Amino acid sequence: MDMERTRILELENRLADFSDGRAGSRISLASTSASSSPSDPCPSPPLLPPICPPAPPPPPPPINGLLSGDAPKDALKNVPEPSGNMKTLNWQRLISEKTKGTVWDGIDDEKIYKQLDLQELNGCFAASSSHKDEDTDTLYGTINRRPQQANITVIDPRRYQNCTIMLSKLKLSHKEIKQAMMSMDEKCKLPKDMIEQMLKFMPTKEELSQINDSVQKHGGSPTVLALADRYMFEISSIPRFEQRLRCLHIIRSFHDRVEALVPFIQVVLKATSSIQQNKRFRQILTIILAVGNYLNFGKRNGNAYGFEIASINKLSDVKNTLRNDRNLLHFVVQFIEKKYPDLTKFKKDLATVTEAARFSQSETAAEIRSLEESLLIVRKELNLLESSELPEHIPLEGDRFGHVAKGFIEKATGEYHNLDKMFREMKNKFSECAKYFCYSPSGGNPIPEEFFSVINKFLITFNEYHHQLWVEVEEEEKIKRQTIARSFLAKKSTTRRKENHKERDFEQLISALQSGDIFKEELSRLRTSFRPKKSVKSL
């Protein structure tokens, strides 16, 4: 696919050359001299021979001709004629003589045509307009079969290959790329990611010198150059192309870069405000302070009026004496669940803390400085364009750099000031929050990502222990329910067995009375154990 795309781009560039009048006389059979273009000061010899329409293919020989000579004579089959050109089925044809004694012998396939929907067959397998039969010659095929002249390249092979792949993905001719650059891509033909790739393939002075020498050696025409070399030759004709391309990349990406930073700053602002104003979190800190003072009674760390917020994660270091899999934080969570169950909702109140922990103040500050430098680059280039410090700059037709750069600077300056103002506000509010929670890291000034990472770790551990205790309580409740159910079923089954036993003995007693066996010696047990007192008196 890359090779085909490269070939298409080369053909499009040749067509662009012809349309510009650079080689208009090369496709004319009657022309005797080559025309020149603004970029070709010297006439160049034709690179391709004059393109003549191909001679029409010879008419097919008559049917009788096919049946004459040494070829075996086959009777014509009664095959309906299609309404148009059909696709070819490349099978190995057998003549009638070779089908004798085979599966094909005696087959009457002509009856099938009465059952076939020939109209549907025509629609499904009609040859498309781009279909080229193997037996048909075309202008494209004629050109392809002509010997191609090797294009000249002076670029490093690996660099040439990567540049060619980039151009094949760009899918624009050199003329279209040049027009897009002169208009500062107001029609957005150049994708932002491709502009970044184009910056990687800026021609060096040595490459431009070798490319220009090669063009001069071959009559001054750039059409002898390979695709990547031709691209570098063409863009070098644009004044300050590298600076212009960098400015275009800044203009196209500036707004997106600002929009990418705003959410992170807003998250820190929300997290700072929510954690300072959250009453549930403050009550949890109060419980931790009370528990800690109780454990540290009479010790050096006892009688505390508060603690640094970084110490909140040290609760899990105090192991439970009775259970090795429990610690002080388990106890605090269990206490809160029993006495203050509403406090467990503080996890939802501080949901923004998790996102704020991913924030990087240093990277954000560096990106804001980079945005400021990008603005300065565009402003400097615009000032050079408007001043007389660029004697080599000649205004070209369709150059929209000045107009686009002015509009960008006016709009981007406002976006940058709003972003910088928001960033400074975030830093001030976070400093107040860090001071409020007595957060003073040993490394120096407090950083949002470090502070919120401490809180986020406590939230994660709290959630984990809360879930563990909930599972444990559920398991205990399940065991209690199972014990009660088993006890109830056991009592019920015992009562049922006693009732069944009494009913069985009573039936035996009635049967013994009726048969007279009650008076036998071996049934004395029945007379003593199943004879109620009232029944004895009645008897």
Coordinates of C-alpha atoms in Angstrom, one line a residue, residues 21 35 39 71 83 97 137 143 155 164 190 206 244 289 358 367 383 424 441 452 473 517 524 526:
G21 CA 3.0 24.5 -17.8
S35 CA 8.1 25.2 -22.2
S39 CA 10.5 27.3 -11.0
A71 CA -7.6 -27.5 -33.6
S83 CA -26.2 -7.9 -22.0
E97 CA -12.8 -34.8 -27.2
D137 CA -4.8 -3.1 -23.8
I143 CA 2.4 3.6 -19.9
I155 CA 18.8 11.8 1.0
T164 CA 8.0 9.0 1.7
L190 CA -2.9 19.4 7.1
E206 CA 23.8 20.0 2.9
R244 CA 6.4 29.2 9.1
L289 CA -6.6 12.5 67.7
R358 CA -2.6 12.8 39.6
E367 CA 3.7 23.6 29.9
N383 CA 7.5 41.3 13.7
R424 CA -1.8 31.4 40.3
P441 CA 7.1 18.5 53.9
F452 CA -3.4 14.8 47.9
V473 CA -19.9 -8.8 59.9
D517 CA -52.7 -60.2 72.2
S524 CA -46.3 -56.6 78.7
L526 CA -47.2 -52.2 75.8

